[in-house]
Amino acid sequence: MDTSTPPTAAARRAAAIARHLAALCPRDAAALGPSPCLSYAPPESSGPGAAFSPLELRLFLDGHHLRERDWAFGAMEESPLFCQRRSGGKVFVSPDYNEGKEGQREATMRRVGYLARRGVFRGWLTEPGPDAELRKLALLECLGVYDHSLAIKVGVHFFLWGSAIKFLGTKRHHDKWLQDTENYVIKGCFSMTELGHGSNVRGIETVATYDSKTREFVINTPCESAQKYWIGGAANHATHTIVFAQLHINGRNEGVHAFVAQIRDENENVMPNIQIADCGHKIGLNGVDNGRIWFNNIRVPRESLLNLVADVLPDGKYVSMIDDPDQRFAAFLSPLTLGRVNIAVNSVYVSKVGLAIAVRYALSRRAFSITPDGPEMLLLDYPSHQRRLLPLLAKACLMSSAGNFMKRMYVRRTPEHNKAIHIYSSALKATLTWQNMTTLQECREACGGQGLKTENRIGIFKAEFDVQSTFEGDNNVLMQQVSKALYAEFLAAKRKNQPFKGLGLEHLNGPSPVIPDYLTSDTLRSSSFQMDLLCLRERDLLTQFTTEVSNYLAQGESKEKALMLSYQLAEDLARAFTERTILQIFLEDEKNIPTGSLKDILGLLRSLYVMVCIEESASFLRYGCLSRENVASARKEMMTLCSELRPHALDIVSSFGIPDAFLSPLAFDWIEANARSSGNE
């Protein structure tokens, strides 16, 4: 008997699908086999070789003391205190961020002690001359490449406490404190910021009252908002501090002055009538022991006043070499200038670390194929990836020149330069630190998930360096100061009927530049056109800013209110001034390079910088400096420049002079670094 049954509807559908699939897959098709495993190919293994000398570019970018920099890097690489670890066949050094807050702080201090024994800090406060100052700055930049906490810990001690003693004190302070500071016999900190006042230093509430009977100053924290806050070194290690306080004499407030006070004894016990508390765990910089300080009517000798600018005689008479209170106050803030210089330059070096890692990764990591069965493409061969990284590379190079300019100006400073140094350091500190955070974020994303690993440095750098936009002057406040200074320069020139002089404003003395209606590639790459364009924008914004402020004044507003209401133009003006300054500095440096391959590369970097300035700022369109068509031409030229710079990207990041050990596994054999046998967790 036939026991078969008709197929069900489900079976019929399954058979139809099988026949359909069989038609799509010929019977003679080869069986699928495993794809070959990826292998790491060093970026150096492909490419035509350097078209220029990376060493010459390094000298151009670093500017000074290359041998001393390499020595400092070597000193850190040699010591186990700097957390050597092997990964992917190479040895790397970086802090152990898995340590707790206290562990990171103590590790930082051990590293400081080691560097002191190696002689890194020799002469930092006692050796005179511009070359000694530049050497000091170069070495600090190397420490910052390793760890921001280390650079800040050292910077607070030498550049805030030490600079205050050196530049606000007199011989009695120098003799007593400078050598012991350099030798770390004492550990200094800098008590300016308060809970209630940060950028507005004039408003601080700590009080120092002179007692003429005992010839002492009585320093007091009168309220909770007056507690000193975020004081680096105060929570654990500092023995002394510079206290900024309102000086009261016979009921009269003479304004903010600086005093030396001891906060711990030789046994590291907090001194009587002083209370210190920890600021706690932070998103970064946990190797620095930030603390809070309260003073309960502590007494310090009359000689504790740092008296270069002003003094109090034994009988209580107040004397000063500077009659104008505003100029006197500015003099007391002078130690902050060197801090801003350090922060700005350090931020560029951190950007270089991030770019070196991201570019090297993009020259060894492949993704997707644009042809069937073709090889996957290197990330940096994608135009979109070039657009992400190469403009940042150009900015880092031009900002290196700006940082070197600022350092040279600072170490050769004269009293006549103080105003210019303040304006330049404010503008560049804000711009370069903002750019650093932009660079780190893009580099982190360009490295994909690997950018999130702490050992690859870029992700942790974001948290470590975020504070740069806030300390030593909030960036937005600093840029407001820049626009206000430009406003004052404009009014002074018009009032005196004199030409502009200084700050690169001489271009305002000539006729307004004329921008061609049609911009060719040659025009866009022309240095004269580039300067004309950035000068035109600055000129127009300065005119519009002063006009808007004048209109508010005519309506009865105060000068302060008028400036405040004009903040949008003020922001655009400060940015225009800074971007023109960076270009102008780079052009001056570029002139010193003879015709040849290096000069050609510098021209590509400069042109890409300017095209990106146009791309990223609406001000060129907003204020009519460029037409829509010309902005579109600049955008197209930017992509052409990226493609021309692409073959040189590896050689440019190699010229940064950062040893391999200070990069990360991601910059090298990232496959081997992540192998099961590596033991990485």
XYZ file of C-alpha atoms in Angstrom:
681
model
C 0.000 0.000 0.000
C 1.307 3.526 -0.908
C 1.904 5.316 2.424
C 3.276 8.589 0.933
C 1.418 11.783 1.650
C 1.250 15.007 -0.364
C 3.883 17.617 0.685
C 2.703 20.265 3.020
C 2.563 23.922 2.054
C 5.647 24.622 4.185
C 7.613 21.889 2.451
C 6.640 23.208 -0.975
C 7.880 26.721 -0.027
C 11.160 25.304 1.288
C 11.741 23.382 -1.949
C 11.088 26.495 -4.023
C 13.618 28.503 -2.002
C 16.193 25.707 -2.407
C 15.756 25.697 -6.199
C 16.140 29.507 -6.239
C 19.333 29.416 -4.233
C 20.736 26.619 -6.377
C 20.275 28.792 -9.442
C 22.252 31.618 -7.781
C 25.133 29.325 -6.782
C 26.646 27.405 -9.736
C 27.594 23.823 -8.959
C 31.229 24.401 -9.945
C 31.689 27.358 -7.568
C 34.636 26.875 -5.212
C 33.810 26.253 -1.601
C 34.320 29.243 0.668
C 37.663 29.131 2.437
C 39.129 31.118 5.301
C 40.442 34.614 4.522
C 44.126 35.180 5.211
C 44.766 36.851 8.571
C 45.708 40.497 8.612
C 49.330 41.276 9.273
C 50.895 44.497 10.467
C 52.989 46.416 7.971
C 54.996 49.307 9.430
C 54.214 52.626 7.740
C 57.915 52.986 6.971
C 57.810 49.832 4.823
C 55.854 51.522 2.055
C 56.257 54.880 0.442
C 58.992 56.627 -1.475
C 60.970 57.841 1.545
C 61.260 61.333 2.976
C 61.161 64.175 0.466
C 62.741 66.474 3.065
C 64.880 66.122 6.163
C 62.710 65.281 9.208
C 65.582 66.453 11.411
C 65.518 69.877 9.773
C 61.761 70.071 10.257
C 62.188 69.035 13.879
C 64.662 71.855 14.419
C 62.188 74.235 12.778
C 59.323 73.052 15.022
C 61.143 72.511 18.335
C 63.204 75.620 17.830
C 65.841 75.026 20.476
C 67.664 72.581 22.780
C 67.096 69.365 20.840
C 69.981 67.591 22.571
C 68.690 68.504 26.019
C 65.215 67.311 25.098
C 66.549 63.934 23.996
C 68.560 63.671 27.208
C 65.437 64.313 29.312
C 63.428 61.749 27.367
C 66.249 59.266 27.853
C 66.412 59.911 31.594
C 62.735 59.052 31.916
C 62.969 55.970 29.718
C 65.810 54.584 31.844
C 64.008 54.626 35.189
C 61.459 52.035 36.341
C 59.704 54.909 38.141
C 58.215 55.827 34.758
C 56.326 52.528 34.440
C 58.097 50.762 31.596
C 56.026 48.061 29.933
C 56.545 45.882 26.883
C 53.843 45.625 24.219
C 53.975 44.546 20.595
C 57.730 44.034 20.762
C 58.454 47.572 22.000
C 58.882 49.243 25.396
C 56.591 52.115 26.346
C 56.472 54.475 29.309
C 53.381 56.161 30.711
C 51.810 56.660 34.149
C 49.755 53.896 35.716
C 46.314 55.484 35.734
C 44.890 52.402 37.442
C 46.523 53.561 40.650
C 44.268 55.423 43.048
C 44.504 59.139 43.682
C 47.024 58.826 46.508
C 49.096 56.310 44.573
C 49.330 58.624 41.562
C 50.344 61.543 43.784
C 53.130 59.646 45.471
C 54.322 58.272 42.121
C 54.526 61.854 40.819
C 56.632 62.933 43.786
C 58.999 59.980 43.367
C 59.496 60.982 39.734
C 60.152 64.587 40.755
C 62.777 63.378 43.226
C 64.448 61.207 40.590
C 64.560 64.072 38.069
C 66.022 66.367 40.707
C 68.790 63.837 41.419
C 69.492 63.563 37.694
C 70.019 67.330 37.573
C 67.048 68.155 35.380
C 66.172 71.208 37.494
C 69.711 72.527 37.910
C 69.792 76.258 37.290
C 66.046 76.620 36.798
C 65.865 79.539 39.233
C 69.501 80.497 39.775
C 71.047 80.491 36.303
C 70.454 83.789 34.473
C 69.977 84.495 30.799
C 67.600 83.681 27.930
C 69.344 80.431 27.003
C 68.928 79.060 30.534
C 65.249 79.980 30.481
C 64.712 78.338 27.090
C 66.467 75.182 28.297
C 64.148 75.070 31.296
C 61.104 75.431 29.071
C 62.326 72.698 26.713
C 62.793 70.247 29.581
C 59.364 71.019 31.017
C 57.826 70.319 27.606
C 59.392 66.842 27.698
C 57.944 66.173 31.157
C 54.518 67.187 29.845
C 54.762 64.691 26.997
C 55.158 61.955 29.618
C 52.531 63.105 32.120
C 50.525 66.259 32.648
C 50.501 65.751 36.423
C 54.297 65.674 36.471
C 54.541 68.869 34.423
C 51.980 70.658 36.597
C 53.561 69.512 39.857
C 56.935 70.805 38.686
C 55.400 73.890 37.099
C 53.595 75.016 40.240
C 56.784 74.680 42.289
C 59.135 76.419 39.837
C 56.992 78.615 37.615
C 54.374 79.867 40.074
C 55.937 79.709 43.536
C 59.497 80.107 42.208
C 58.663 82.820 39.686
C 56.740 84.777 42.315
C 59.772 84.717 44.621
C 62.111 85.616 41.790
C 60.092 88.296 40.013
C 57.950 89.782 42.794
C 60.497 89.458 45.602
C 63.787 91.232 46.255
C 67.265 90.156 47.372
C 66.148 89.110 50.835
C 63.646 86.699 49.315
C 66.047 85.470 46.641
C 68.760 84.710 49.178
C 66.368 82.878 51.467
C 64.254 80.894 49.022
C 65.607 80.434 45.497
C 68.369 77.884 46.104
C 66.236 75.850 48.511
C 63.411 75.900 45.968
C 65.690 74.701 43.175
C 67.011 71.896 45.400
C 63.532 70.927 46.640
C 64.524 71.598 50.253
C 61.177 73.328 50.450
C 58.131 72.628 48.294
C 56.144 75.630 47.171
C 52.592 76.254 46.009
C 50.628 79.281 44.844
C 47.487 80.397 46.686
C 45.623 82.791 44.440
C 42.345 81.132 43.389
C 39.512 81.106 45.913
C 36.198 79.310 46.057
C 34.394 82.549 45.260
C 36.907 84.141 42.885
C 38.933 82.628 40.069
C 39.425 84.861 37.028
C 38.452 87.968 38.999
C 41.584 88.131 41.137
C 40.811 91.707 42.172
C 37.807 90.384 44.049
C 39.585 87.844 46.265
C 38.497 88.011 49.895
C 41.498 86.780 51.874
C 42.779 89.662 54.003
C 46.284 90.545 55.210
C 46.187 93.254 57.878
C 49.406 94.987 58.943
C 50.091 95.151 62.687
C 52.604 97.963 63.174
C 53.147 97.058 66.845
C 54.528 93.615 66.067
C 55.603 94.418 62.490
C 53.645 91.448 61.189
C 50.895 90.768 58.705
C 47.840 88.946 59.992
C 46.413 86.746 57.214
C 42.817 85.614 57.576
C 40.122 83.760 55.676
C 37.055 85.811 56.633
C 34.382 83.624 55.020
C 33.945 80.281 53.258
C 34.062 81.808 49.794
C 37.542 83.115 50.664
C 39.080 79.672 51.145
C 41.961 79.098 48.767
C 40.847 76.470 46.262
C 42.483 74.182 43.684
C 45.910 74.938 45.127
C 48.269 72.477 43.438
C 50.558 70.786 45.951
C 48.651 71.965 49.016
C 46.803 68.770 49.912
C 49.866 66.578 50.558
C 53.302 67.959 49.917
C 53.741 71.755 49.909
C 55.597 73.299 52.832
C 55.196 76.949 51.795
C 52.847 79.026 49.718
C 52.478 82.436 48.111
C 49.285 83.919 49.549
C 47.475 86.557 47.523
C 45.394 88.757 49.793
C 43.868 92.210 50.112
C 46.392 94.346 52.014
C 44.762 96.407 54.754
C 46.757 99.145 56.521
C 45.073 101.396 59.081
C 41.659 100.607 57.650
C 42.673 101.314 54.043
C 42.662 98.587 51.393
C 45.772 98.858 49.214
C 44.644 96.047 46.920
C 45.950 92.569 46.170
C 49.498 91.759 47.319
C 51.565 88.583 47.664
C 52.990 87.120 50.883
C 55.136 84.107 51.772
C 53.642 81.781 54.376
C 54.738 78.429 55.770
C 51.921 75.854 55.793
C 53.781 72.709 56.975
C 56.739 72.132 59.278
C 59.802 70.001 58.601
C 57.852 66.920 59.702
C 55.078 67.670 57.166
C 52.628 68.644 59.920
C 50.202 71.450 59.058
C 51.153 74.663 60.837
C 48.965 76.071 63.653
C 45.953 78.168 62.657
C 45.979 76.719 59.148
C 43.473 74.179 57.907
C 44.034 72.170 54.720
C 41.557 69.884 52.956
C 41.738 67.802 49.798
C 39.848 68.918 46.690
C 39.145 65.238 45.987
C 39.222 63.049 42.922
C 39.192 64.830 39.541
C 38.446 63.807 35.959
C 42.187 64.083 35.315
C 45.434 65.308 36.870
C 45.037 63.050 39.887
C 48.803 62.977 40.252
C 48.549 66.557 41.524
C 47.372 67.046 45.121
C 45.025 70.003 44.766
C 43.948 71.348 48.119
C 41.921 73.978 49.941
C 43.439 76.275 52.556
C 41.920 78.360 55.370
C 44.004 80.873 57.332
C 42.884 81.688 60.872
C 44.705 84.946 61.634
C 48.164 83.522 61.031
C 51.034 85.943 61.554
C 53.927 86.350 59.141
C 56.848 88.797 59.427
C 56.765 92.103 57.584
C 59.582 90.774 55.398
C 57.213 88.097 54.051
C 55.617 90.642 51.723
C 57.046 90.216 48.225
C 58.093 93.819 47.897
C 59.543 94.482 44.460
C 56.411 96.370 43.416
C 55.278 97.766 46.773
C 56.384 97.674 50.396
C 55.177 98.463 53.879
C 57.673 100.283 56.080
C 57.985 99.305 59.756
C 55.750 102.179 60.822
C 53.001 101.063 58.433
C 53.646 103.527 55.633
C 52.758 102.079 52.226
C 55.221 102.806 49.394
C 55.253 101.693 45.781
C 57.385 102.192 42.712
C 54.168 102.137 40.645
C 51.659 104.863 41.397
C 48.845 103.633 39.171
C 46.817 100.949 41.025
C 45.868 99.160 37.787
C 49.495 98.884 36.663
C 50.495 97.762 40.147
C 47.865 95.041 40.095
C 49.035 93.911 36.655
C 52.576 93.614 37.998
C 51.403 91.285 40.760
C 49.866 88.997 38.134
C 53.087 88.741 36.125
C 53.955 85.205 37.349
C 50.863 83.972 35.533
C 52.324 85.011 32.173
C 55.010 82.332 32.237
C 52.388 79.804 33.277
C 50.298 80.673 30.229
C 53.314 80.363 27.964
C 54.026 76.900 29.380
C 50.433 75.741 29.052
C 50.116 76.940 25.463
C 53.329 75.279 24.303
C 52.662 72.067 26.228
C 49.249 71.771 24.585
C 50.880 71.739 21.133
C 53.225 68.921 22.157
C 50.297 66.880 23.440
C 48.518 67.447 20.123
C 51.656 66.159 18.413
C 51.566 62.968 20.488
C 47.913 62.386 19.553
C 48.576 63.110 15.877
C 51.661 60.906 15.723
C 49.665 57.986 17.115
C 46.582 58.572 14.924
C 48.563 59.131 11.714
C 50.755 56.077 12.217
C 47.659 53.987 12.936
C 45.939 55.349 9.829
C 48.986 54.291 7.783
C 48.766 50.675 8.959
C 45.048 50.049 9.553
C 42.917 49.062 6.569
C 39.148 49.089 6.149
C 36.901 48.182 3.221
C 37.716 47.764 -0.431
C 36.568 49.929 -3.305
C 36.838 47.112 -5.855
C 35.493 43.541 -5.803
C 38.088 41.212 -4.321
C 40.489 44.158 -4.005
C 42.635 44.849 -0.952
C 41.250 46.929 1.860
C 42.337 50.561 1.805
C 44.566 52.261 4.328
C 42.565 54.682 6.435
C 44.722 57.619 5.417
C 44.078 56.901 1.731
C 40.444 57.885 2.221
C 39.983 61.600 1.455
C 37.583 61.890 4.375
C 40.225 60.567 6.778
C 42.787 62.959 5.333
C 40.334 65.776 6.010
C 40.037 64.640 9.617
C 43.738 64.497 10.462
C 45.885 66.495 8.060
C 44.422 69.964 8.780
C 45.101 69.244 12.453
C 48.661 68.391 11.486
C 49.008 71.730 9.723
C 47.621 73.607 12.710
C 50.000 71.842 15.095
C 52.972 72.851 12.956
C 51.962 76.498 12.661
C 51.126 76.645 16.352
C 54.602 75.295 17.125
C 56.042 78.410 15.509
C 53.668 80.563 17.534
C 54.735 78.857 20.746
C 58.415 79.397 19.942
C 57.736 83.062 19.179
C 56.023 83.461 22.545
C 58.911 81.793 24.382
C 61.505 83.970 22.654
C 59.573 87.103 23.468
C 59.199 86.072 27.097
C 62.840 85.195 27.762
C 64.016 88.461 26.138
C 61.321 90.568 27.765
C 61.709 94.162 28.805
C 59.200 96.294 30.732
C 58.118 97.786 27.402
C 57.094 94.322 26.199
C 54.890 93.429 29.176
C 51.646 94.518 27.552
C 52.367 92.691 24.303
C 53.445 89.548 26.179
C 50.197 89.586 28.152
C 48.080 89.948 24.995
C 49.973 87.312 23.000
C 50.082 84.830 25.878
C 46.356 85.289 26.535
C 45.404 84.833 22.885
C 47.686 81.871 22.262
C 47.015 80.115 25.573
C 43.290 80.127 24.793
C 43.573 79.232 21.109
C 46.222 76.530 21.431
C 44.554 74.754 24.368
C 41.157 74.797 22.658
C 42.802 73.395 19.546
C 44.479 70.682 21.603
C 41.122 69.403 22.839
C 39.711 69.474 19.294
C 42.740 67.560 18.059
C 42.601 64.922 20.784
C 38.892 64.316 20.195
C 39.357 63.860 16.452
C 42.402 61.640 16.937
C 40.511 59.529 19.460
C 37.637 59.012 17.017
C 40.030 58.400 14.120
C 41.489 55.482 16.090
C 38.079 53.900 16.597
C 37.622 51.705 19.623
C 41.386 51.437 20.132
C 41.393 55.125 20.961
C 39.414 54.347 24.098
C 42.156 52.214 25.620
C 44.133 54.048 28.279
C 47.404 52.485 27.109
C 46.930 54.189 23.746
C 47.073 57.554 25.530
C 44.788 59.711 23.385
C 41.588 59.014 25.321
C 43.160 59.601 28.723
C 44.813 62.772 27.419
C 41.366 64.269 26.885
C 40.626 64.075 30.603
C 44.152 65.016 31.641
C 44.335 68.177 29.537
C 40.736 69.413 29.669
C 41.680 71.684 32.571
C 43.980 73.726 30.332
C 41.030 75.766 29.100
C 40.314 76.879 32.676
C 43.410 77.265 34.837
C 45.816 80.214 34.589
C 42.958 82.177 33.034
C 39.618 80.993 31.669
C 39.953 80.912 27.884
C 36.826 82.931 27.193
C 37.907 85.610 29.660
C 41.384 85.724 28.136
C 39.968 86.237 24.648
C 37.774 89.050 25.951
C 40.916 90.671 27.340
C 42.492 90.422 23.897
C 39.615 92.204 22.170
C 39.521 94.877 24.873
C 43.252 95.466 24.424
C 42.784 95.818 20.658
C 39.950 98.274 21.282
C 42.261 100.329 23.504
C 45.015 100.260 20.864
C 42.557 101.454 18.215
C 41.317 104.351 20.344
C 44.839 105.399 21.327
C 46.034 105.482 17.708
C 43.028 107.525 16.595
C 43.208 109.885 19.580
C 46.919 110.581 19.115
C 46.625 110.557 15.326
C 49.581 108.201 15.208
C 50.149 105.034 13.201
C 49.585 101.630 14.772
C 52.737 100.038 16.171
C 53.150 96.616 17.709
C 51.031 93.460 17.992
C 51.329 93.065 14.235
C 48.758 95.848 13.763
C 50.958 97.839 11.387
C 48.861 96.502 8.508
C 46.119 98.892 9.664
C 48.265 101.854 8.617
C 47.988 101.024 4.908
C 45.069 100.766 2.542
C 42.527 98.018 2.965
C 43.484 94.868 1.005
C 41.412 94.020 -2.056
C 40.426 90.395 -2.535
C 40.057 89.207 -6.172
C 36.589 88.249 -7.324
C 37.878 84.924 -8.614
C 40.390 82.882 -6.613
C 42.610 80.432 -8.467
C 44.635 77.704 -6.800
C 47.794 79.776 -7.193
C 46.125 82.757 -5.553
C 44.819 80.714 -2.645
C 48.335 79.376 -2.011
C 49.962 82.776 -2.257
C 51.340 83.949 1.085
C 50.590 87.589 0.219
C 46.946 86.745 -0.495
C 46.704 84.725 2.701
C 48.037 87.603 4.815
C 45.819 90.101 2.983
C 42.751 88.005 3.687
C 43.420 87.517 7.398
C 44.417 91.164 7.805
C 41.249 92.296 6.009
C 39.062 90.266 8.349
C 40.866 91.620 11.417
C 40.670 95.203 10.141
C 36.951 94.997 9.397
C 36.150 93.339 12.724
C 38.142 95.889 14.704
C 36.294 98.701 12.950
C 32.905 97.080 13.516
C 33.703 96.277 17.144
C 34.757 99.838 17.981
C 31.727 101.205 16.137
C 29.337 98.965 18.043
C 30.889 99.880 21.383
C 30.682 103.568 20.449
C 27.016 103.192 19.601
C 26.297 101.693 23.014
C 28.240 104.501 24.676
C 26.180 107.038 22.715
C 23.049 105.389 24.105
C 24.274 106.076 27.643
C 25.767 102.694 28.497
C 28.957 102.535 30.545
C 32.164 101.434 28.850
C 32.099 98.108 30.731
C 28.480 97.477 29.731
C 29.139 98.482 26.117
C 32.046 96.051 25.856
C 29.985 93.318 27.457
C 27.082 93.798 25.047
C 29.445 93.629 22.069
C 30.716 90.172 23.019
C 29.878 88.519 19.683
C 32.077 90.867 17.698
C 34.662 90.695 20.490
C 34.909 86.912 20.139
C 35.274 87.089 16.358
C 37.877 89.866 16.642
C 40.021 87.984 19.155
C 39.948 84.900 16.936
C 40.831 86.948 13.850
C 43.756 88.583 15.677
C 45.086 85.237 16.879
C 44.791 83.423 13.542
C 46.476 86.322 11.737
C 49.217 86.344 14.393
C 49.871 82.614 13.985
C 50.121 82.944 10.206
C 52.363 86.003 10.418
C 54.764 84.296 12.843
C 54.973 81.201 10.648
C 55.667 83.278 7.549
C 58.552 85.012 9.333
C 60.021 81.623 10.274
C 59.398 80.246 6.785
C 61.404 83.093 5.253
C 64.521 81.796 6.992
C 64.302 78.414 5.216
C 66.149 78.234 1.871
C 64.339 77.217 -1.280
C 63.949 73.458 -1.413
C 61.841 70.510 -0.349
C 61.425 71.607 3.276
C 60.223 75.037 2.218
C 57.737 73.362 -0.139
C 56.329 71.294 2.728
C 56.059 74.376 4.917
C 54.136 76.074 2.121
C 51.675 73.170 1.972
C 51.179 73.281 5.744
C 50.682 77.041 5.726
C 48.206 76.981 2.860
C 46.233 74.166 4.454
C 46.107 76.130 7.716
C 44.607 79.140 5.959
C 42.080 77.071 3.999
C 40.940 75.437 7.234
C 40.610 78.844 8.905
C 38.270 79.836 6.063
C 36.378 76.534 6.286
C 35.866 76.666 10.051
C 34.970 80.316 10.558
C 31.747 81.845 9.317
C 33.255 85.299 9.806
C 34.708 85.455 6.284
C 31.210 85.142 4.851
C 29.410 86.918 7.685
C 31.417 90.120 7.325
C 31.795 90.024 3.537
C 35.524 89.239 3.320
C 34.853 86.429 0.848
C 32.012 85.580 -1.523
C 30.207 82.251 -1.388
C 32.010 81.214 -4.546
C 35.413 82.022 -3.070
C 34.641 80.132 0.123
C 33.675 77.142 -2.027
C 36.972 77.466 -3.925
C 38.903 77.491 -0.661
C 37.073 74.387 0.491
C 37.935 72.557 -2.708
C 41.564 73.669 -2.431
C 41.696 72.310 1.097
C 40.995 68.789 -0.159
C 43.631 69.133 -2.875
C 46.165 70.211 -0.270
C 45.251 67.251 1.939
C 45.929 64.844 -0.925
C 49.289 66.523 -1.633
C 50.272 66.396 2.029
C 49.250 62.743 2.427
C 52.573 61.244 1.150
C 54.466 63.352 3.694
C 52.287 62.706 6.760
C 54.555 60.025 8.256
C 57.684 62.125 7.844
C 55.986 65.137 9.412
C 54.911 63.273 12.549
C 58.355 61.634 12.671
C 59.848 65.134 12.799
C 58.014 65.861 16.061
C 60.955 64.339 17.911
C 58.826 62.259 20.281
C 60.559 58.951 21.073
C 58.638 55.781 20.267
C 58.402 54.922 23.970
C 56.294 58.026 24.576
C 53.725 57.140 21.905
C 51.642 53.975 22.345
C 51.241 50.393 21.050
C 48.613 51.650 18.613
C 51.286 53.615 16.760
C 53.211 50.422 16.007
C 52.342 46.706 15.812
C 48.853 46.916 17.242
C 48.049 43.336 16.165
C 50.911 41.851 18.169
C 50.139 44.197 21.073
C 46.648 42.669 21.284
C 47.655 39.028 20.726
C 46.561 36.440 23.278
C 50.185 35.805 24.089
C 50.766 39.465 24.969
C 49.071 39.156 28.327
C 47.599 42.657 28.032
C 44.464 43.305 30.037
